XYZ file of C-alpha atoms in Angstrom:
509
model
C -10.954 41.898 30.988
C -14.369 41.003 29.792
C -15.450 37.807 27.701
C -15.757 40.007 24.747
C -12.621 41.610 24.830
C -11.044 38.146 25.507
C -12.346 36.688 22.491
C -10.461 39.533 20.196
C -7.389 39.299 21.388
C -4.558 40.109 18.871
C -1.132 38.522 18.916
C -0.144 42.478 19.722
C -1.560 41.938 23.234
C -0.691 38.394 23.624
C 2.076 38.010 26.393
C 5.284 37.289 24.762
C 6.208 34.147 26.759
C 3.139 32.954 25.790
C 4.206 33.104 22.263
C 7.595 32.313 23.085
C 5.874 29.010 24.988
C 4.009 27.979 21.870
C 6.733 28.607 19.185
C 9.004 26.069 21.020
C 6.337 23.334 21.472
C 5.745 23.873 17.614
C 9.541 23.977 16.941
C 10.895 20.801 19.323
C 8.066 18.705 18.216
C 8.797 19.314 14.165
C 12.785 19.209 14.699
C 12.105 15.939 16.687
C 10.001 13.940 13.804
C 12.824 15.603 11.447
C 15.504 13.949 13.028
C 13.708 10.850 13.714
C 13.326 10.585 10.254
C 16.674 11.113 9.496
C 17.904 8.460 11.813
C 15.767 6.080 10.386
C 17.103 6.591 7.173
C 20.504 6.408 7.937
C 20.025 3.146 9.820
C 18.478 1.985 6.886
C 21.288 2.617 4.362
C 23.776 1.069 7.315
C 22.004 -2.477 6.814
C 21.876 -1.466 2.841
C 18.358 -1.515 3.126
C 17.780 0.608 -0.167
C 14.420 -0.280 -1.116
C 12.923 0.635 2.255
C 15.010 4.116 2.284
C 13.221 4.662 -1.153
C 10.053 4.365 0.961
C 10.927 6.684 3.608
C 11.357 9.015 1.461
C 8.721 8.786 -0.378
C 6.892 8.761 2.952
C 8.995 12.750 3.568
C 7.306 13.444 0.026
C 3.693 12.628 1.688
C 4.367 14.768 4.179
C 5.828 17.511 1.724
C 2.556 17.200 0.051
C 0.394 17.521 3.641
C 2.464 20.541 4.530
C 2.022 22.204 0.879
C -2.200 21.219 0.974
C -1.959 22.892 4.766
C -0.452 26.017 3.427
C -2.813 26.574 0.954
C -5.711 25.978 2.644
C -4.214 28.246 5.446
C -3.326 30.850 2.618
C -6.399 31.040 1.271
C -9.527 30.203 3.833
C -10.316 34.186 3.632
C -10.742 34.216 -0.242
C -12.412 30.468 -0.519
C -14.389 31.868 2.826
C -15.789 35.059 0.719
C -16.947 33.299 -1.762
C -20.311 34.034 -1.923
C -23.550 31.626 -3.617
C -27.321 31.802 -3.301
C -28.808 30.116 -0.180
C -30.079 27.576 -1.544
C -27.274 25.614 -3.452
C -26.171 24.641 -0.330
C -29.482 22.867 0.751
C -28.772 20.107 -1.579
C -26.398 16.766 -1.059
C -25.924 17.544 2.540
C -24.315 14.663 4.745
C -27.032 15.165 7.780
C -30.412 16.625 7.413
C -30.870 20.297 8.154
C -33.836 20.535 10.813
C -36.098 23.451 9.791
C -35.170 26.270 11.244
C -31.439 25.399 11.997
C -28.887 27.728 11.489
C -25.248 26.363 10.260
C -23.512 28.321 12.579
C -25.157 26.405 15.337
C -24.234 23.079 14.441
C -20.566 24.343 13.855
C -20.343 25.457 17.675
C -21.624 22.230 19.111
C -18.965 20.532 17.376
C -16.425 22.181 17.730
C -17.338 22.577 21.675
C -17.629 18.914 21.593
C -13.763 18.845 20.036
C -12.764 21.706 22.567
C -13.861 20.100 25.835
C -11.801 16.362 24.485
C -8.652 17.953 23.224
C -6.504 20.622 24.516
C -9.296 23.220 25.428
C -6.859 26.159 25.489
C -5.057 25.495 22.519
C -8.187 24.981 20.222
C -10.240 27.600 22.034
C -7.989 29.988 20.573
C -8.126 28.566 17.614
C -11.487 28.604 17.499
C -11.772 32.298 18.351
C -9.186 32.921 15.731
C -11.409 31.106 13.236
C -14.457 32.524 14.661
C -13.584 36.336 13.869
C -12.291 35.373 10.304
C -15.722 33.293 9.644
C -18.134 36.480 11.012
C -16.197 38.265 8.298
C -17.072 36.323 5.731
C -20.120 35.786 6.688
C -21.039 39.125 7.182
C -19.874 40.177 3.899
C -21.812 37.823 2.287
C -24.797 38.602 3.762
C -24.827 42.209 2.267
C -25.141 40.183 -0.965
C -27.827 38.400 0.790
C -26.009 34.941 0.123
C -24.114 32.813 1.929
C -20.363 31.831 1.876
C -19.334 28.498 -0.519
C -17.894 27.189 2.443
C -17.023 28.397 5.980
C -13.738 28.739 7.724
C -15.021 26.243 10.597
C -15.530 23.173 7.412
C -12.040 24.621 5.828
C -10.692 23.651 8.939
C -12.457 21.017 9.742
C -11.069 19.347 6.152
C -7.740 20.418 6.523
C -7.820 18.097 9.762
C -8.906 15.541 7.890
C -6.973 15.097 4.991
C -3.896 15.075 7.222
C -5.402 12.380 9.372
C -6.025 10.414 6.065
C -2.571 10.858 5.183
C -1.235 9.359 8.544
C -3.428 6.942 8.878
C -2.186 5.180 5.554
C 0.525 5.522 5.652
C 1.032 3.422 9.545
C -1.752 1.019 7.966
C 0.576 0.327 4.662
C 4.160 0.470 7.254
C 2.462 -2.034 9.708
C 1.001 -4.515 6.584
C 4.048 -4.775 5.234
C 5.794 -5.563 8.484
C 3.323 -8.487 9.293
C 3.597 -10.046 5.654
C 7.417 -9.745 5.952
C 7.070 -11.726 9.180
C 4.703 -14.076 7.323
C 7.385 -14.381 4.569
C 10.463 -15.166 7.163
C 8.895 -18.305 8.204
C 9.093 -19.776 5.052
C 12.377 -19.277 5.006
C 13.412 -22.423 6.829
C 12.544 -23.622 3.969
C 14.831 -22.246 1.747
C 17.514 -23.439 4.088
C 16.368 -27.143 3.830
C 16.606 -26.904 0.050
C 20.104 -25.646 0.624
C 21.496 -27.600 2.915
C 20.364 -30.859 0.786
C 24.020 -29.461 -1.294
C 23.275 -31.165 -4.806
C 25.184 -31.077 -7.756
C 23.965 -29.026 -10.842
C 24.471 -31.492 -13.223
C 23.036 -34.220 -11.289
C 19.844 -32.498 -11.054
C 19.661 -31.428 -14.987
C 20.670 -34.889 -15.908
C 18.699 -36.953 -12.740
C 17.998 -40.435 -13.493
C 14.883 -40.419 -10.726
C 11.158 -40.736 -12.567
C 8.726 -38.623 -10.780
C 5.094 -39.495 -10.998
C 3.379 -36.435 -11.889
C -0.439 -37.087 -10.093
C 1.540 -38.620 -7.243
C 3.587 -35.629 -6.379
C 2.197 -33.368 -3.223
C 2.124 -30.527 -5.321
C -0.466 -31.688 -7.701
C -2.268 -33.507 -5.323
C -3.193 -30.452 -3.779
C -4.367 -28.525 -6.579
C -5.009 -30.928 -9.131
C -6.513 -34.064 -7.993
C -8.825 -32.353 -5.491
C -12.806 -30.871 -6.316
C -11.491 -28.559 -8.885
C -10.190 -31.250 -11.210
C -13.147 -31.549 -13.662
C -15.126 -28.675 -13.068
C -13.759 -24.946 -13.845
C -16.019 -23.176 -10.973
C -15.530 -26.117 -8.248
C -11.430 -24.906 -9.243
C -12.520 -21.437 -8.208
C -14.293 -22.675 -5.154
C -11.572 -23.706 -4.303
C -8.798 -21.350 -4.757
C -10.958 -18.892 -3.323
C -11.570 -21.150 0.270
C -7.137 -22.146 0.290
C -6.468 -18.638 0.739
C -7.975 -18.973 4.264
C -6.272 -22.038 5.534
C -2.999 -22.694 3.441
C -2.474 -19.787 1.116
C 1.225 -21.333 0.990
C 2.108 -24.261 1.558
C 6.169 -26.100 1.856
C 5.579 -28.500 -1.693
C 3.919 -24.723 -3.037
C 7.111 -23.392 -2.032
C 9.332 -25.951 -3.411
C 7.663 -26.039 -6.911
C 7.275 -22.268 -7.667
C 11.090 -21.697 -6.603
C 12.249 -24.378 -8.905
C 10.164 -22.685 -11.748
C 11.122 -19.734 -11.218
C 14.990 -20.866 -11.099
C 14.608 -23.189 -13.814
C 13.135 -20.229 -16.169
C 15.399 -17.211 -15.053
C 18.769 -18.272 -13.863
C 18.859 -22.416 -15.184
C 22.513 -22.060 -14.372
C 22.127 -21.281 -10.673
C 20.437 -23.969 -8.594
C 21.604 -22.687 -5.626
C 19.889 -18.826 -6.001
C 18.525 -18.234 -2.662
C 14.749 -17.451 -4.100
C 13.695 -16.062 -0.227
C 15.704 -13.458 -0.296
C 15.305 -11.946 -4.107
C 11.002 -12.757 -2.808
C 11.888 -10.161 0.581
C 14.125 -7.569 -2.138
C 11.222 -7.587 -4.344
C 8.703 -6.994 -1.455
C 10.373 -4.157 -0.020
C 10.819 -2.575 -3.975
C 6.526 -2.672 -4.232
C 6.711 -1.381 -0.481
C 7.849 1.948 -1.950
C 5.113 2.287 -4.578
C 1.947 0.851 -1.816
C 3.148 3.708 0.717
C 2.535 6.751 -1.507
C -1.005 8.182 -2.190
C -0.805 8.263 -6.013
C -3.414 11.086 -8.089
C -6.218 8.550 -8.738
C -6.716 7.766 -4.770
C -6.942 11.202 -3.892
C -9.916 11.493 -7.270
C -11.084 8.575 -5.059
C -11.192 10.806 -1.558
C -12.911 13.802 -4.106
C -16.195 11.401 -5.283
C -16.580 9.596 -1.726
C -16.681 13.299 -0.355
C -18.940 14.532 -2.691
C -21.464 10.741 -2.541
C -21.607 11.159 1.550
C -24.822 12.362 1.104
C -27.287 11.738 4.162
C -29.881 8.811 3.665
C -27.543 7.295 0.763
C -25.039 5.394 3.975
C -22.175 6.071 1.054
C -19.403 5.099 4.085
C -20.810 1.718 4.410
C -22.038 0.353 1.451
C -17.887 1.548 -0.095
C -16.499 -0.763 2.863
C -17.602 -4.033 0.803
C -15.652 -2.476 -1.701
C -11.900 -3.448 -0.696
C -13.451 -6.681 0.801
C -14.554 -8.031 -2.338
C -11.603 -7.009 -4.049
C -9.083 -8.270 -1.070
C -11.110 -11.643 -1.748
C -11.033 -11.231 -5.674
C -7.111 -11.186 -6.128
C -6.737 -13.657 -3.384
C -8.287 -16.380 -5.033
C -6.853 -14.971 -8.244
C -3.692 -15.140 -6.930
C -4.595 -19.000 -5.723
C -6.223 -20.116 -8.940
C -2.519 -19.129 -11.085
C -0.438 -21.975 -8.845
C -3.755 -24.230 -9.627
C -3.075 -23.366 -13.457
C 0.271 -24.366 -13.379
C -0.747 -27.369 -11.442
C -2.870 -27.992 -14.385
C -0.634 -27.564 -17.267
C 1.796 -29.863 -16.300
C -0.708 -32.654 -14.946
C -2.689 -32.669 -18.143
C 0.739 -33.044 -19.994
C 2.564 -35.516 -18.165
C 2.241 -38.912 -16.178
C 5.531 -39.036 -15.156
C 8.597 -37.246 -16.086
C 12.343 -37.498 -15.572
C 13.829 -35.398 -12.922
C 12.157 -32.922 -10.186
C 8.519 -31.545 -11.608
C 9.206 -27.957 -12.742
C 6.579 -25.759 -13.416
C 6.075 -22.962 -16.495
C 5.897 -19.163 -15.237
C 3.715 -17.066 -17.585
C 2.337 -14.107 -17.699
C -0.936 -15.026 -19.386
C -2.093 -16.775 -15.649
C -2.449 -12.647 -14.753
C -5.476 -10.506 -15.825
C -5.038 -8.946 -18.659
C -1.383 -11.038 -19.098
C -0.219 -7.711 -16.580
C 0.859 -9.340 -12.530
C 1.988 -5.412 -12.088
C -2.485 -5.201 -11.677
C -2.460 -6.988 -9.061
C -0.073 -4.709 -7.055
C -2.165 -1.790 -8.034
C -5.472 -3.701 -6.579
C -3.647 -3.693 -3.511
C -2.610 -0.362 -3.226
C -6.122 0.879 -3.912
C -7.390 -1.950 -1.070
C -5.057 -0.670 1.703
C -5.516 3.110 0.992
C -8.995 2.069 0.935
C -9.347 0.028 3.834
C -7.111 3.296 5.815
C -9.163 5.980 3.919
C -12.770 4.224 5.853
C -10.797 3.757 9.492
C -9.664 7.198 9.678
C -13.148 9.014 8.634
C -14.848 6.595 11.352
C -12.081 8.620 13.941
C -11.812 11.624 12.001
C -15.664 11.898 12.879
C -15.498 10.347 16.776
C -13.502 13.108 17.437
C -14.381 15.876 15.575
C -18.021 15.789 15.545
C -18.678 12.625 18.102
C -19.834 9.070 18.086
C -23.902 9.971 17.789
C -23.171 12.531 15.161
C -25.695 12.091 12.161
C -22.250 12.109 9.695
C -21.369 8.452 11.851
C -25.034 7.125 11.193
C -26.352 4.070 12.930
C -24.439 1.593 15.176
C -25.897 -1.032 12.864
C -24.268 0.993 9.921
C -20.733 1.080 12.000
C -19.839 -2.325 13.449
C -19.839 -4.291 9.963
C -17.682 -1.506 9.022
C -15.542 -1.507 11.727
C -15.268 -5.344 11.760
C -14.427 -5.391 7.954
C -11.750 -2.707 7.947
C -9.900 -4.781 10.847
C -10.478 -8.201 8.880
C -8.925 -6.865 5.552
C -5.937 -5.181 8.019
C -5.330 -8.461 9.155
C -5.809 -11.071 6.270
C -4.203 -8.739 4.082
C -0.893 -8.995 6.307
C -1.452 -13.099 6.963
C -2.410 -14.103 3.174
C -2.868 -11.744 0.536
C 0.723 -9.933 0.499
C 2.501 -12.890 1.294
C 0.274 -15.010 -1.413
C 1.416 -11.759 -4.043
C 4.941 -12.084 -2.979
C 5.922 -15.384 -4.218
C 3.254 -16.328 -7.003
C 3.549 -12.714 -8.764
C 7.473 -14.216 -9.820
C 5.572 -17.026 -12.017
C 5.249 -13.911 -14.404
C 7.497 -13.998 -17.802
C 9.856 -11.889 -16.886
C 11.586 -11.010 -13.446
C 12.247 -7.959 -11.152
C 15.549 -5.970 -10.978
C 15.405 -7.215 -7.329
C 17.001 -10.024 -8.364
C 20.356 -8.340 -8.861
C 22.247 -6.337 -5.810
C 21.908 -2.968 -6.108
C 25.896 -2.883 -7.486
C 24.775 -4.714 -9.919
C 21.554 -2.768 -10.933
C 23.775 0.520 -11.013
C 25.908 -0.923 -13.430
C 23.372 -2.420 -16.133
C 21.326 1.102 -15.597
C 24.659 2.470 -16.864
C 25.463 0.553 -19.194
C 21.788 0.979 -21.211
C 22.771 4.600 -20.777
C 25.749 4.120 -22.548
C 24.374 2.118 -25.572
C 21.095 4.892 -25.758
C 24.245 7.601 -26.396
C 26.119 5.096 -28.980
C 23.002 4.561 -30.307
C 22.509 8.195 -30.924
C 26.052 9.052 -32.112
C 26.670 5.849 -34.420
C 23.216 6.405 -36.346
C 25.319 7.825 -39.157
C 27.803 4.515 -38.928
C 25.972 0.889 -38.340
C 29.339 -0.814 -37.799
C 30.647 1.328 -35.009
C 27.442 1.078 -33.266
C 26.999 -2.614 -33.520
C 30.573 -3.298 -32.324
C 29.704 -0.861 -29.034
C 26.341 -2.903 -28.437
C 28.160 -6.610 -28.556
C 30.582 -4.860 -26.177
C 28.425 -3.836 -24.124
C 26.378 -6.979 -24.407
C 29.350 -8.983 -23.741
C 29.793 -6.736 -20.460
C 26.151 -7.008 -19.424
C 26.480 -10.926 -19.732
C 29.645 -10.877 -17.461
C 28.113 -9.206 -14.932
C 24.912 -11.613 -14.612
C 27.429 -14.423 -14.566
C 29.202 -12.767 -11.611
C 25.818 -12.141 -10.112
C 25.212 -15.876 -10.121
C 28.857 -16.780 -8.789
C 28.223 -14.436 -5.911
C 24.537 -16.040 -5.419
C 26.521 -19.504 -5.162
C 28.780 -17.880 -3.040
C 26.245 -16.842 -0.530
C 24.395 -19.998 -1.031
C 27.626 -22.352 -0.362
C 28.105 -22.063 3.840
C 24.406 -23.318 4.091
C 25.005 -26.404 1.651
C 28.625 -27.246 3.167
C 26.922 -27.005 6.262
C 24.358 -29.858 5.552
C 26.741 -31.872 3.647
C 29.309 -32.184 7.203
């Protein structure tokens, strides 16, 4: 059989075990990542790990959304392919300069040679002959209409691979940051069990007779009494050089878990703050792991900015580094604040130094901004590592698309510095000062617990809606209903004691 009649073969003259061969390879490989999947979430639900089943599946809805983006783009590379435009539209924002006298097509087969000869040669080489006999269509019919096609079938597919390496590569970036900050956030959690095992008594500690000296406790020392005292931008300075030697400290521990206690559940001294901070976590986990509309509008304006000469890829890379930076000391300068408010109020007080949580330390009075600052840092930070191997292996390292090595090592070294101080500081910084807000998370309930208050608002939107005709009925369901709602926080708190009791009978023996 000659080369030519090699190239157009048809799946009619394609040996059926070859087929046969290939289907199962396709099949195993997909049934295996299904079930892997599926044992992953039911080992999740086994430790009644809820919050990080929520973001498995949300991960199975990524890959819903790949598999949906691959179909179309499989469905419809012949009509996108045909669609024809005047030669010279496409001269204009092209990522690498055309050389006079260089053809498209030419470029497209030294690429995807290069792609070919690093990666399963057979496999792709039939691809690419597939691809090959569907782009000489196209082209060909355009060039009756002496234009050229919008885009070829080689850059259709050449997208398509990269949008589901995007995907991927986010998604392990945002799995394996989380992991790291969780480990981060475990060792703080002998902590928690020294504050436990000290055992005391409610009412001794509402009604201590102890004076504590406000500028002489270790807490205020460190963010009160240092450079930043007088002087609003040596405060910044500051906050924005702790988050790269003590983010957290044990007496910034202490403190913000008494506030927090002290504003949201006075009655419970012995709430086990560590573990409502890892619930919480794991809740935002679900929301960081997703690729929400506005980051894929972000993917649509870096793609159309690459433009050759304008080094789009690296000047966007400062991008989630000033931001990581930015909330960082943001997130430092709030535990300075309430350092500050009670320092400037009091000299000494009575009792253990308890701090104020408020929303108006956040921008804007909103600490939900500061999750969505991550989100866009890590899908960010993912979105610049996996063009840099999207293009090593599609196109190769001295492709004009990668630019100049002087161009990729700060950007190389940047995306693994955010990576990293992202997991050691920033996450675990967002976990515990982002409860100094007003209010608190539903995390701080079990998930028993969350079912039934869910329900219950349910049930007092429907009385609502039935008893608008008679006031009386409807206020004597709400005050029931209340009266419920309050039982069950009190039994949250008993059970929080509960849990909380081995560890303080422990350090009392």
């Amino acid at each position: 059989m000659s080369g030519g009649e090699e190239d157009e073969t048809t799946l009619e003259f394609t040996p059926t075990w070859v087929v046969a061969a290939v289907c199962t390879v396709i099949v195993a490989i997909s049934l295996a990542m299904e079930r892997l999947l599926h044992f992953a979430g039911k080992k999740l639900k086994r430790k009644n790990q809820k919050p990080l089943f929520e973001a498995l599946l949300k991960v199975k809805e990524e890959l819903m959304l790949l598999g949906f983006i691959s179909l179309l783009l499989t469905v419809f590379q012949n009509v996108i392919s045909k669609i024809c435009v005047p030669e010279g539209v496409t001269r204009h924002m092209l990522p690498c300069k055309r050389e006079e006298g260089e053809h498209e097509e030419s470029t497209s087969n030294a690429t995807t040679a290069h792609f070919q000869s690093s990666f399963a040669p057979a496999i792709f080489g039939r691809a690419r002959r597939l691809l090959s006999e569907v782009e000489a269509s196209s082209t060909g019919y355009c060039a009756k209409k002496n234009k050229v096609p919008l885009l070829s079938t080689e850059a259709l597919h050449h997208l398509h691979i990269f949008i589901f390496v995007l995907a991927i590569v986010h998604v392990t970036f945002c799995v394996l940051t989380v992991l790291f900050a969780g480990a981060r956030i475990r060792q703080w959690k002998r902590w928690e069990d020294e504050i436990a095992k000290q055992n005391y008594d409610t009412h001794q500690v509402l009604k201590a007779k102890t004076v504590t000296h406000v500028h002489q406790h270790a807490f205020i020392k460190e963010h009160f009494r240092g450079i930043g005292k007088n002087s609003a931008m040596l405060g910044w300075m500051q906050s924005f050089l702790k988050q790269f030697y003590a983010s957290v400290t044990k007496s910034d521990y202490v403190t913000l878990r008494l506030g927090f206690i002290m504003t949201h559940c006075r009655g419970n001294l012995k709430f086990n703050f560590h573990k409502y901070m890892m619930r919480a976590l794991e809740d935002d986990f679900k929301k960081v792991v997703g690729i929400s509309w506005y980051l894929w509008i972000f993917v649509v304006i870096f793609l159309l900015l690459n433009v050759n000469g304008w080094h789009t890829y690296f000047w966007i890379a400062f991008l989630p580094f000033i931001l990581l930076l930015a909330v960082g000391t943001k997130l430092e300068h709030v535990i300075s604040q309430l350092a500050h408010e009670v320092a400037e109020r009091h000299v000494a007080i009575e009792g253990d130094l308890v701090v104020q949580p408020s929303d108006a330390h956040f921008w804007f009075g909103r600490p939900r901004i500061v999750l969505f600052l991550i989100h866009f840092i890590l899908f960010q930070n993912s979105f610049e590592i996996g063009f840099f191997f999207w293009i090593w292996v599609q196109y190769s390292f001295d492709s004009c698309i990668m630019g100049q090595v002087r161009f990729i090592v700060p950007r190389l070294i940047i995306g693994v510095f955010i990576q990293v101080f992202c997991s050691y500081s920033t996450l675990p910084l967002y976990a515990i000062v982002t409860q100094m807000g007003t209010t608190f998370k539903k995390s701080i309930f079990d998930e028993h617990v969350q079912a039934g208050l869910v329900g219950w608002a349910e049930k007092v939107k429907k009385k609502k809606g039935k008893g608008a005709g008679s006031g009386q009925g409807s206020s004597h369901e709400s005050s029931k209903v209340g009266i419920q709602m309050g039982a069950a926080l009190r039994k949250a708190a008993t059970q929080e004691e509960i849990q909380a009791a081995p560890a303080g009978s422990e350090g009392s023996k």
